[in-house]
Amino acid sequence: METLSRKIKIVLVLGFSVLFSGHTEAFSSIVANNHIVRDKRDKAIIQDHSEIDDLRRTFERGADVTATCLGCHEDTGKEIFESQHWTWTCPTDGSYHHGKSGLTLNNLTISPVPNKFACYNCHISYRWEDYTLSLDSPENIDCLICHEQTNGLYDAYRKDWNPYLNQIAQNIGRPTKRNCGVCHFNKSGGDGILRGDLSSKLLDAERGQDVHMDRTGPNMECIDCHITTNHNISGRCYGNPATLSASENKQRYDCTFCHNQNLHGSLKKMNDHTNRVACQTCHIPLISRDLYSRIWIDYSKAGQKKDGKTMLVKDKHGNKQYSTNSGEWKWAKNIQPEYLWFTGGLNYTLATDRIDPSGLVKLNGTNADYHTPQSKIYPFKVHRAMQPYDKVNNTMVLPKFTDRDKNSGAYWIDHDWNKAIKAGMAEAGLQYGGEYGFVETEYIYPIHHSVMPKENALKCTNCHKSGRGRLEKLKGFYMPGRDRSIIIDYGGAICVLLTLTGVLFHAGNCFSIAKRGK
Amino acid sequence: MDCEKGSHPNSIYHRLCYWIQVGLIGFMIFTGFEIHGWLSFFGFEPAIRFHKMGFYILLIVWPVTIVVSFLFKKHHSNSSEAPIGLIVFLLQFLTGIIYLNYNYWETSGLYISLRSIAYTHTLGGFAVVVYAILNIYRSCVLPKLNRT
């Protein structure tokens, strides 16, 4: 009883505190925050590299430029070797299994490990051509891909040799979104194909496309949020357990690093959502808004040829529908994200993990629900596929798709899965039982970019409605507007109806008695 | 509405308080059932805003009513269902405050489920409707009938 009265007291106090103070904790203006970010960026002046004598010479190889860079930036080589851009593994994972160069795999390109010939295009190193990555030679670092400011002069010649190296080497600066976009907009082989929230459209974005990169507004760069210290870039690394704060290892950051959680204005119900609903959920209502992104690939249908020649069928939008190399593709635009509870950590199925091929295989998952501490609802792009697996060992496989060597067994050359898997697994140093099948898989991408302004954000009833809301699939918790108790609803309605009938009967009786009395 | 004189306080303050409360509670019922998804008039978001606003006004009106009643020492309560009404309104008031402060549950050591509070508040909503029907009937319709 004592505790109950205490609770009632607490509630009463809280009720009054809400009335008089509102939810007005240090309400901060986003505009002010944007200026802080821009000020910081503009004040940090980079030396004009065209004035440096060492760079005013003719370079023959990219590695020569790097050697010159390292002459002044002495520690940078070491920094790069420790960075995610070099290791392609998650730094929080001591086993080095998580990451592009590890044992994780996706269902789009599956894994770059046995496909260095093509996939290592995006690795920040020279020498990817002969794919003997010398990880201990700092001269192999490609500084220019991130730091050149010639607006495209470098991309086309992104190789060890480039006719414009001299000019490029003198135009050095802090990475812009164009630098990042060279790889990140074109992930998985084309503009905007993979994630649906990153594409070249961000280079010249309007407010409705990306509220932060709006060219007439904040016009922010990637690195304004992906804060970088000594080449350690904060950003994607969904290790598990999740790293939640910047101080932990500088790998994660959050909207709230700049934005106050109460920024919707005091007393707004929206603020009350921020403990369980991520900003992204409401502010990224649709993905792939400008370009199509792929949502399905069926590798089991690959290999068909027409008159002995490989096929490539495109639809009217120019999207690949079928190719001999990779089977059937499906595309979508203005995709409604799928919603999941998420703590910032993802669990991955490794190429060595046993799978259950009788059902859908989730290659990664949030492993969180309503009850998980600190979990919030986030939007995800889900990519589904039919992809090969090892029938004997019940593991996923990493096939070899491409190679410079024509006799390597690569699928795009021979169109023989068994050969391709055998070659791929051998190159990755993994066991293959010799027999393959196809299994349906799912791979999820947390969505954080292409953030839309308030006028485009989701409305209450996108979720708070019965039957057709966006969060219909998320179960295990009560959500006002969506959930109801049939017993209470019908019971309550019956009580009201019974009262009305009772009252009417009573009135009728009174009336007839009164009439008779007269 | 020409209600029986004795059934509600008749000083101007009492009348004002009484009718403000009648209006407010009607408004709370309406917006409440709109939030619940049974009515559609203001829209979901405005309904929530108005329901909250109504609560804040009640938060002012009720203490004023109590003070006024004590000052004038004229607190009538002839109808027998008035205590039931008091309990129902108190229930709605308390569950309403708890519901509204959902975000502070964890920090204030209140380990209850949202579902239980929501269900109780909905149940209370129906009880308010039942009480309103009975009260209107007893205080407005019945005296008229008795007179005839």
XYZ file of C-alpha atoms in Angstrom:
666
model
C 0.000 0.000 0.000
C 2.823 2.328 0.890
C 4.567 1.743 -2.417
C 1.296 2.203 -4.270
C 0.678 5.590 -2.704
C 4.266 6.517 -3.517
C 3.700 5.573 -7.120
C 0.516 7.601 -7.236
C 2.440 10.537 -5.790
C 5.146 10.147 -8.403
C 2.556 10.033 -11.141
C 0.787 13.122 -9.829
C 4.051 15.012 -9.556
C 4.942 13.943 -13.063
C 1.562 14.990 -14.356
C 2.006 18.455 -12.961
C 5.580 18.670 -14.108
C 4.416 17.925 -17.631
C 1.865 20.690 -17.380
C 4.166 23.356 -16.111
C 7.555 22.586 -17.550
C 6.549 20.761 -20.712
C 9.167 18.576 -22.354
C 11.440 21.580 -22.673
C 14.882 20.269 -21.936
C 17.452 22.486 -23.586
C 15.578 22.709 -26.833
C 18.148 23.326 -29.526
C 17.811 24.609 -33.014
C 18.928 22.383 -35.856
C 19.830 25.426 -37.865
C 22.359 26.462 -35.249
C 23.786 22.960 -35.256
C 24.220 22.988 -38.997
C 26.168 26.190 -38.757
C 28.439 24.677 -36.139
C 29.202 21.775 -38.451
C 29.836 24.019 -41.427
C 31.938 26.437 -39.405
C 34.133 23.598 -38.253
C 34.540 22.393 -41.798
C 35.299 25.784 -43.280
C 37.751 26.791 -40.579
C 39.905 23.691 -40.872
C 41.993 24.949 -43.743
C 43.859 22.492 -45.845
C 47.153 23.623 -47.262
C 47.098 24.312 -50.964
C 48.942 21.246 -52.220
C 49.757 22.830 -55.559
C 52.312 24.942 -53.669
C 54.251 21.915 -52.486
C 57.421 21.470 -54.506
C 57.548 17.707 -54.059
C 54.217 17.384 -55.847
C 55.260 19.583 -58.787
C 56.764 16.836 -60.814
C 55.705 14.148 -63.208
C 54.546 10.936 -61.591
C 54.559 7.666 -63.421
C 52.717 5.491 -60.984
C 50.088 6.116 -58.373
C 52.350 4.454 -55.837
C 54.912 7.207 -56.494
C 52.356 9.817 -55.465
C 51.627 7.843 -52.305
C 55.325 7.663 -51.510
C 55.476 11.462 -51.791
C 52.394 11.846 -49.561
C 53.942 9.589 -46.945
C 57.056 11.742 -46.986
C 55.135 14.414 -45.080
C 52.216 12.436 -43.657
C 54.459 9.977 -41.888
C 51.935 8.171 -39.682
C 49.191 7.957 -42.251
C 50.232 4.586 -43.611
C 49.834 3.022 -40.188
C 46.475 4.755 -39.700
C 45.191 3.472 -43.011
C 46.303 -0.082 -42.291
C 44.141 -0.024 -39.170
C 41.152 1.565 -40.869
C 38.062 -0.247 -42.082
C 38.666 1.037 -45.584
C 41.817 -1.038 -45.694
C 41.042 -4.107 -43.594
C 37.446 -4.493 -44.771
C 36.689 -6.021 -41.405
C 34.825 -4.754 -38.387
C 37.365 -3.434 -35.855
C 35.180 -4.486 -32.915
C 35.391 -8.067 -34.057
C 38.622 -9.636 -32.875
C 38.188 -12.689 -35.087
C 38.269 -10.674 -38.341
C 35.350 -12.777 -39.590
C 33.000 -9.844 -40.030
C 33.442 -7.703 -43.075
C 33.914 -7.870 -46.798
C 37.206 -9.685 -46.507
C 35.941 -12.007 -43.791
C 33.527 -14.915 -43.684
C 30.309 -12.916 -43.865
C 28.389 -12.951 -47.097
C 25.448 -11.179 -48.674
C 22.957 -12.230 -51.293
C 23.769 -9.663 -53.973
C 27.377 -10.200 -54.948
C 27.784 -12.883 -52.257
C 31.440 -12.234 -51.359
C 34.361 -10.311 -52.824
C 36.895 -12.738 -51.352
C 37.093 -15.104 -54.355
C 36.361 -12.244 -56.771
C 39.209 -9.869 -56.117
C 39.620 -9.243 -59.819
C 36.376 -7.258 -59.935
C 35.304 -6.532 -56.391
C 38.606 -5.138 -55.191
C 38.026 -2.212 -57.534
C 36.721 -0.493 -54.468
C 39.569 -1.355 -52.157
C 41.656 1.726 -51.413
C 44.834 0.230 -52.830
C 46.759 -0.069 -56.053
C 47.839 -3.458 -57.321
C 44.337 -4.914 -57.162
C 44.867 -6.021 -60.738
C 47.153 -8.867 -59.804
C 45.209 -9.249 -56.546
C 48.225 -9.860 -54.453
C 47.365 -7.192 -51.948
C 50.523 -6.342 -50.187
C 49.005 -5.273 -46.911
C 52.318 -4.248 -45.436
C 53.473 -1.866 -48.128
C 52.068 1.610 -47.509
C 52.959 2.666 -51.038
C 50.062 0.547 -52.247
C 47.595 2.836 -50.508
C 45.564 4.848 -52.982
C 45.436 8.258 -51.315
C 44.020 9.958 -54.375
C 40.720 8.108 -54.613
C 39.557 9.831 -51.437
C 41.528 13.072 -51.594
C 41.787 14.176 -55.223
C 39.637 17.158 -56.127
C 39.723 17.128 -59.909
C 36.059 16.270 -60.147
C 36.269 13.077 -62.112
C 39.661 13.224 -63.746
C 40.879 10.424 -61.531
C 37.928 7.990 -61.469
C 38.177 6.933 -65.082
C 41.854 6.117 -64.730
C 41.720 4.638 -61.293
C 44.693 2.441 -61.759
C 48.309 2.366 -60.929
C 48.940 4.387 -64.044
C 47.179 7.622 -64.905
C 48.138 10.235 -67.522
C 46.952 13.090 -65.289
C 48.696 12.073 -62.082
C 50.694 15.287 -61.979
C 47.632 17.496 -62.146
C 45.668 15.287 -59.776
C 48.419 15.193 -57.164
C 48.342 18.989 -56.911
C 44.603 19.094 -56.326
C 44.261 17.556 -52.907
C 41.596 18.210 -50.336
C 39.278 16.860 -47.735
C 37.013 14.147 -49.194
C 33.778 15.441 -50.669
C 30.629 13.427 -51.268
C 31.863 12.845 -54.789
C 34.995 11.119 -53.468
C 32.965 8.867 -51.185
C 30.397 8.286 -53.886
C 32.885 6.796 -56.327
C 32.554 3.585 -54.343
C 29.581 4.050 -52.040
C 27.039 5.232 -54.614
C 28.006 2.407 -56.921
C 28.111 -0.476 -54.478
C 27.092 -3.792 -55.965
C 27.793 -2.646 -59.479
C 25.633 0.355 -60.232
C 24.285 3.699 -59.117
C 21.901 3.235 -56.199
C 21.467 -0.490 -56.821
C 22.297 -1.769 -53.391
C 20.938 0.312 -50.570
C 18.317 2.555 -52.054
C 19.322 5.451 -49.821
C 22.668 6.306 -51.428
C 23.057 7.322 -55.045
C 24.697 9.958 -57.214
C 21.501 12.002 -56.855
C 22.899 13.162 -53.516
C 25.602 15.148 -55.333
C 23.023 17.721 -56.310
C 20.294 17.077 -53.808
C 17.205 19.107 -53.090
C 15.689 19.476 -49.652
C 13.161 16.747 -50.318
C 15.858 14.307 -51.410
C 18.164 14.803 -48.465
C 17.565 17.453 -45.884
C 21.242 17.507 -44.879
C 22.786 17.527 -48.339
C 20.302 20.047 -49.704
C 22.481 22.188 -51.982
C 20.526 25.335 -51.150
C 20.479 24.527 -47.439
C 23.100 22.930 -45.192
C 24.831 21.332 -48.202
C 26.629 18.945 -45.903
C 29.353 16.511 -46.857
C 29.489 12.838 -45.867
C 32.313 13.516 -43.426
C 30.303 16.128 -41.562
C 28.466 13.214 -39.977
C 31.000 10.467 -40.561
C 33.434 12.275 -38.348
C 36.946 11.120 -39.029
C 39.910 11.210 -36.712
C 43.261 10.042 -38.023
C 41.584 8.239 -40.895
C 39.345 6.350 -38.497
C 35.959 7.024 -40.047
C 32.878 6.775 -37.875
C 30.233 4.790 -39.619
C 29.064 1.417 -40.617
C 30.097 -1.429 -38.414
C 27.232 -3.480 -37.135
C 29.139 -5.670 -34.763
C 27.330 -7.494 -32.072
C 27.009 -6.435 -29.317
C 26.422 -3.054 -30.827
C 28.726 -0.175 -30.182
C 26.347 2.564 -29.282
C 28.346 5.674 -28.643
C 31.084 7.573 -30.373
C 33.303 7.339 -27.348
C 33.328 3.549 -27.426
C 35.365 3.130 -30.563
C 34.348 5.970 -32.847
C 32.615 3.547 -35.140
C 29.035 4.548 -34.480
C 27.319 7.864 -34.480
C 23.742 8.892 -34.282
C 21.344 11.683 -35.272
C 21.315 12.724 -31.625
C 24.979 13.701 -31.787
C 23.693 16.887 -33.383
C 19.962 16.865 -32.781
C 18.290 17.155 -29.427
C 15.701 14.424 -28.956
C 13.079 17.028 -28.098
C 13.575 19.003 -31.258
C 9.997 18.486 -32.421
C 9.028 21.290 -30.071
C 7.929 21.126 -26.487
C 4.799 19.178 -25.584
C 4.773 17.386 -28.931
C 3.815 13.738 -28.793
C 6.490 13.045 -31.423
C 9.173 13.592 -28.765
C 7.720 10.769 -26.711
C 8.550 8.367 -29.530
C 12.267 8.978 -29.642
C 13.069 6.388 -26.989
C 11.676 3.532 -29.077
C 11.474 4.861 -32.631
C 14.604 5.897 -34.533
C 14.577 9.256 -36.342
C 15.141 7.344 -39.586
C 11.861 5.473 -39.251
C 9.690 8.548 -39.741
C 12.130 10.691 -41.692
C 13.005 8.117 -44.356
C 9.490 7.096 -45.353
C 10.542 5.704 -48.739
C 13.786 4.483 -50.216
C 15.024 4.320 -53.821
C 13.088 7.472 -54.530
C 15.129 8.579 -57.532
C 16.635 5.425 -58.929
C 15.583 1.810 -59.026
C 17.273 -0.548 -56.614
C 17.419 -4.295 -56.752
C 15.220 -6.293 -54.378
C 15.541 -9.832 -55.703
C 18.053 -11.972 -57.521
C 17.574 -15.610 -58.445
C 20.919 -17.238 -59.095
C 19.245 -20.612 -59.640
C 17.913 -19.354 -62.970
C 21.324 -18.290 -64.210
C 23.146 -20.080 -66.981
C 20.518 -20.062 -69.743
C 21.924 -19.209 -73.140
C 20.422 -18.241 -76.461
C 22.050 -19.815 -79.518
C 25.066 -20.591 -77.379
C 25.487 -16.944 -76.432
C 25.020 -15.275 -73.078
C 21.796 -13.345 -72.624
C 21.077 -9.928 -71.149
C 17.426 -8.859 -71.006
C 16.529 -5.377 -69.821
C 13.141 -3.818 -69.123
C 11.952 -0.462 -70.462
C 13.684 1.387 -67.616
C 17.015 -0.184 -68.547
C 17.025 -2.471 -65.520
C 18.439 -5.927 -65.955
C 15.665 -8.531 -65.910
C 17.672 -11.573 -66.803
C 21.283 -12.316 -67.435
C 23.039 -15.588 -68.064
C 25.639 -14.545 -65.517
C 23.344 -13.930 -62.563
C 19.811 -15.127 -63.341
C 16.613 -13.265 -62.678
C 16.561 -9.738 -61.170
C 13.715 -7.715 -59.699
C 13.748 -3.969 -59.120
C 11.679 -1.472 -57.213
C 11.347 2.259 -56.813
C 9.821 4.204 -53.924
C 10.147 1.184 -51.698
C 8.445 1.181 -48.331
C 11.146 0.032 -45.900
C 10.580 -2.924 -43.637
C 10.740 -2.252 -39.907
C 12.626 -4.143 -37.234
C 13.764 -3.687 -33.655
C 17.421 -2.797 -33.794
C 20.123 -1.936 -31.283
C 22.824 -1.058 -33.805
C 24.204 -4.582 -33.861
C 23.642 -7.261 -36.468
C 24.216 -10.989 -36.291
C 25.726 -12.539 -39.387
C 25.627 -16.030 -40.801
C 29.231 -16.875 -41.583
C 30.285 -19.054 -44.490
C 31.321 -21.632 -41.905
C 27.990 -21.623 -40.027
C 25.491 -24.443 -40.500
C 22.216 -23.392 -42.047
C 18.785 -24.974 -42.278
C 18.118 -25.174 -46.032
C 14.477 -26.184 -45.555
C 13.476 -22.595 -44.845
C 14.456 -19.008 -45.429
C 18.059 -18.348 -44.426
C 18.641 -14.988 -42.811
C 22.178 -13.984 -43.697
C 22.011 -11.248 -41.097
C 19.526 -10.191 -38.492
C 19.005 -7.657 -35.755
C 18.512 -10.267 -33.030
C 16.421 -7.761 -31.076
C 12.815 -7.293 -30.110
C 10.662 -4.933 -28.092
C 12.155 -6.199 -24.829
C 15.816 -5.816 -25.837
C 17.323 -2.922 -23.876
C 17.981 0.167 -26.015
C 16.312 -1.332 -29.061
C 14.445 1.004 -31.380
C 12.347 0.546 -34.482
C 14.492 1.199 -37.582
C 13.797 1.058 -41.301
C 15.521 -1.596 -43.400
C 15.916 -2.411 -47.016
C 15.511 -6.144 -47.393
C 17.103 -7.898 -50.332
C 15.934 -11.439 -51.031
C 17.554 -14.021 -53.245
C 17.916 -17.628 -54.299
C 21.583 -18.420 -53.941
C 23.760 -21.534 -53.880
C 24.663 -23.465 -50.739
C 26.658 -26.567 -49.926
C 24.214 -29.502 -49.839
C 26.655 -31.827 -48.122
C 27.843 -29.588 -45.300
C 24.749 -27.348 -45.096
C 26.755 -24.158 -45.268
C 26.555 -21.124 -47.501
C 29.124 -20.948 -50.285
C 31.254 -18.213 -51.836
C 31.319 -18.794 -55.599
C 33.933 -17.350 -57.909
C 32.222 -15.177 -60.474
C 35.097 -13.570 -62.250
C 38.810 -13.820 -62.742
C 41.455 -12.577 -65.116
C 42.523 -16.186 -65.616
C 40.102 -17.768 -68.107
C 40.624 -21.266 -66.724
C 39.885 -20.479 -63.112
C 36.351 -21.925 -63.168
C 34.718 -18.494 -62.717
C 30.946 -18.602 -63.249
C 30.792 -15.685 -65.658
C 33.159 -17.587 -67.940
C 32.134 -21.254 -67.647
C 28.577 -20.948 -66.257
C 29.141 -24.027 -64.157
C 28.127 -23.576 -60.513
C 30.013 -26.606 -59.254
C 33.284 -25.394 -60.729
C 32.660 -21.822 -59.582
C 31.857 -22.845 -56.012
C 34.801 -25.209 -55.852
C 37.169 -22.481 -57.045
C 35.616 -19.837 -54.802
C 35.680 -21.948 -51.658
C 39.239 -23.032 -52.342
C 40.343 -19.429 -52.715
C 38.556 -18.471 -49.498
C 40.141 -21.443 -47.732
C 36.812 -23.111 -46.959
C 35.448 -26.655 -47.218
C 33.076 -27.576 -50.036
C 31.246 -30.916 -50.054
C 31.026 -31.087 -53.831
C 27.245 -30.810 -54.177
C 25.240 -27.613 -54.290
C 21.608 -26.592 -54.070
C 19.749 -23.291 -53.934
C 18.223 -21.728 -50.867
C 16.163 -18.591 -50.366
C 17.997 -15.953 -48.341
C 17.365 -12.553 -46.869
C 19.847 -9.748 -46.252
C 18.907 -6.556 -44.457
C 20.381 -3.067 -44.738
C 19.685 -0.522 -42.020
C 18.663 2.707 -43.747
C 20.179 5.977 -42.556
C 20.566 8.249 -45.593
C 18.319 10.335 -47.823
C 16.701 11.787 -44.726
C 13.570 13.751 -45.550
C 12.362 16.966 -43.873
C 9.367 17.161 -41.571
C 6.892 17.874 -44.334
C 7.717 14.536 -45.939
C 7.994 12.513 -42.733
C 5.548 9.798 -41.789
C 2.274 10.782 -40.184
C 0.845 9.216 -37.013
C -1.668 7.099 -38.850
C 0.948 5.517 -41.104
C 1.529 3.256 -38.115
C -1.225 4.018 -35.619
C -4.057 2.383 -37.440
C -5.660 -0.963 -37.296
C -4.976 -3.519 -39.996
C -2.989 -1.634 -42.624
C -0.299 0.224 -40.669
C 3.396 0.053 -41.425
C 4.239 -1.714 -38.175
C 1.673 -4.470 -38.598
C 4.412 -7.116 -38.626
C 6.059 -5.991 -35.385
C 4.387 -7.960 -32.632
C 4.803 -8.454 -28.924
C 3.944 -4.981 -27.691
C 0.927 -2.718 -27.422
C 0.650 0.144 -29.866
C -2.167 2.672 -29.486
C -4.404 2.887 -32.538
C -3.168 -0.428 -33.901
C -3.939 -2.826 -31.078
C -7.184 -3.328 -29.250
C -8.853 -5.859 -27.004
C -11.921 -7.341 -28.645
C -13.329 -8.208 -25.220
C -13.058 -4.618 -23.997
C -14.315 -3.100 -27.239
C -17.340 -5.348 -27.632
C -17.938 -5.624 -23.881
C -17.843 -1.847 -23.553
C -20.122 -1.332 -26.517
C -22.609 -3.891 -25.133
C -22.564 -2.176 -21.724
C -23.322 1.175 -23.361
C -26.122 -0.345 -25.435
C -27.575 -2.159 -22.404
C -27.561 1.104 -20.420
C -29.325 2.900 -23.248
C -31.929 0.163 -23.554
C -32.397 0.080 -19.791
C -32.868 3.818 -19.678
C -35.329 3.725 -22.562
C -37.316 0.909 -20.931
C -37.374 2.744 -17.656
C -38.519 5.940 -19.347
C -41.168 4.015 -21.250
C -42.434 2.444 -18.048
C -42.509 5.778 -16.225
C -44.318 7.349 -19.126
C -46.989 4.646 -19.327
C -47.479 4.653 -15.520
C -47.840 8.434 -15.591
C -50.338 8.162 -18.440
C -52.345 5.490 -16.648
C -52.253 7.597 -13.474
C -53.889 10.436 -15.307
C -31.700 21.736 -21.125
C -34.107 22.375 -18.342
C -32.854 20.166 -15.579
C -34.272 19.837 -12.127
C -32.982 22.645 -9.964
C -31.861 20.642 -6.948
C -29.850 18.127 -8.867
C -26.944 20.436 -9.474
C -25.530 23.431 -7.672
C -27.250 26.642 -8.542
C -24.803 29.440 -7.791
C -23.326 30.999 -10.900
C -19.860 29.587 -10.107
C -21.228 26.135 -9.646
C -23.225 26.298 -12.822
C -20.225 27.513 -14.756
C -17.998 24.803 -13.335
C -20.653 22.195 -13.911
C -21.325 23.008 -17.549
C -17.649 23.471 -18.364
C -17.096 20.008 -16.962
C -20.019 18.544 -18.861
C -18.676 20.038 -22.078
C -15.131 18.941 -21.372
C -16.060 15.395 -20.503
C -18.171 15.135 -23.637
C -15.189 16.444 -25.571
C -12.873 13.950 -23.859
C -15.226 11.089 -24.724
C -15.402 12.214 -28.338
C -11.682 12.731 -28.867
C -10.901 9.612 -26.839
C -12.999 7.412 -29.059
C -11.505 9.069 -32.108
C -8.024 8.124 -30.887
C -9.369 4.635 -30.297
C -10.362 4.541 -33.943
C -14.135 4.511 -33.569
C -14.863 8.039 -34.723
C -13.374 10.185 -37.415
C -13.735 13.924 -37.187
C -10.644 15.877 -36.116
C -8.125 13.335 -37.379
C -5.885 11.131 -35.251
C -3.152 13.640 -34.461
C -5.417 16.626 -33.662
C -7.629 14.300 -31.608
C -4.630 13.396 -29.456
C -3.685 17.051 -29.114
C -7.223 18.027 -28.125
C -7.566 15.089 -25.747
C -4.376 16.224 -24.030
C -5.522 19.837 -24.009
C -8.827 18.773 -22.477
C -6.907 16.977 -19.769
C -4.873 20.080 -18.955
C -8.022 22.175 -18.708
C -9.605 19.567 -16.423
C -6.449 19.719 -14.360
C -7.260 23.380 -13.718
C -11.036 23.085 -13.582
C -11.220 20.305 -11.010
C -9.150 21.954 -8.274
C -11.086 25.190 -8.879
C -14.378 23.294 -8.526
C -13.219 21.725 -5.283
C -12.067 25.061 -3.874
C -15.281 26.793 -4.955
C -17.364 24.000 -3.402
C -15.545 24.306 -0.110
C -15.691 28.102 -0.114
C -19.410 28.234 -0.634
C -20.059 25.098 1.396
C -22.806 24.168 -0.966
C -21.562 20.885 -2.209
C -24.706 19.027 -3.220
C -24.690 15.552 -4.420
C -28.225 14.326 -4.560
C -27.808 11.685 -7.207
C -26.905 8.254 -5.929
C -24.524 7.463 -8.785
C -22.308 10.482 -8.043
C -19.761 8.423 -6.043
C -19.562 5.973 -8.962
C -18.914 8.923 -11.256
C -16.194 10.160 -8.940
C -14.503 6.763 -9.020
C -14.754 6.509 -12.814
C -13.424 10.024 -13.387
C -10.626 9.449 -10.901
C -9.751 6.212 -12.701
C -9.629 8.003 -16.052
C -7.699 10.870 -14.554
C -5.047 8.617 -13.011
C -4.693 6.190 -15.908
C -4.649 9.227 -18.200
C -1.741 10.822 -16.330
C 0.127 7.535 -16.294
C -0.537 7.006 -20.005
C 0.564 10.552 -20.831
C 3.820 10.121 -18.958
C 4.691 6.844 -20.609
C 8.229 8.044 -21.282
C 8.948 8.557 -17.592
C 7.824 5.122 -16.426
C 11.230 3.579 -16.548
C 13.026 6.389 -14.750
C 10.345 6.641 -12.061
C 10.475 2.914 -11.347
C 6.987 2.202 -12.625
C 7.042 -1.289 -14.093
C 3.661 -1.673 -15.709
C 2.734 -2.596 -19.241
C 1.411 -0.047 -21.688
C -1.240 -2.550 -22.631
C -2.679 -2.754 -19.100
C -2.887 1.032 -18.797
C -4.375 1.390 -22.271
C -6.985 -1.288 -21.614
C -7.934 0.200 -18.260
C -8.243 3.651 -19.805
C -10.415 2.283 -22.635
C -12.567 0.393 -20.167
C -12.876 3.587 -18.142
C -13.907 5.406 -21.308
C -16.872 3.087 -21.716
C -17.682 3.516 -18.026
C -17.736 7.300 -18.498
C -20.171 6.911 -21.396
C -22.415 4.653 -19.275
C -22.219 7.097 -16.386
C -23.008 10.032 -18.673
C -26.101 8.294 -20.029
C -27.321 7.397 -16.533
C -26.579 10.862 -15.187
C -28.301 12.705 -18.006
C -31.272 10.389 -17.622
C -31.483 10.729 -13.834
C -30.933 14.446 -13.635
C -32.605 15.701 -16.776
C -35.062 13.203 -18.196
C -36.360 11.443 -15.105
C -37.480 14.576 -13.196
C -39.368 15.690 -16.273
C -41.047 12.320 -16.503
C -41.886 12.400 -12.816
C -43.499 15.783 -13.251
C -45.757 14.609 -16.028
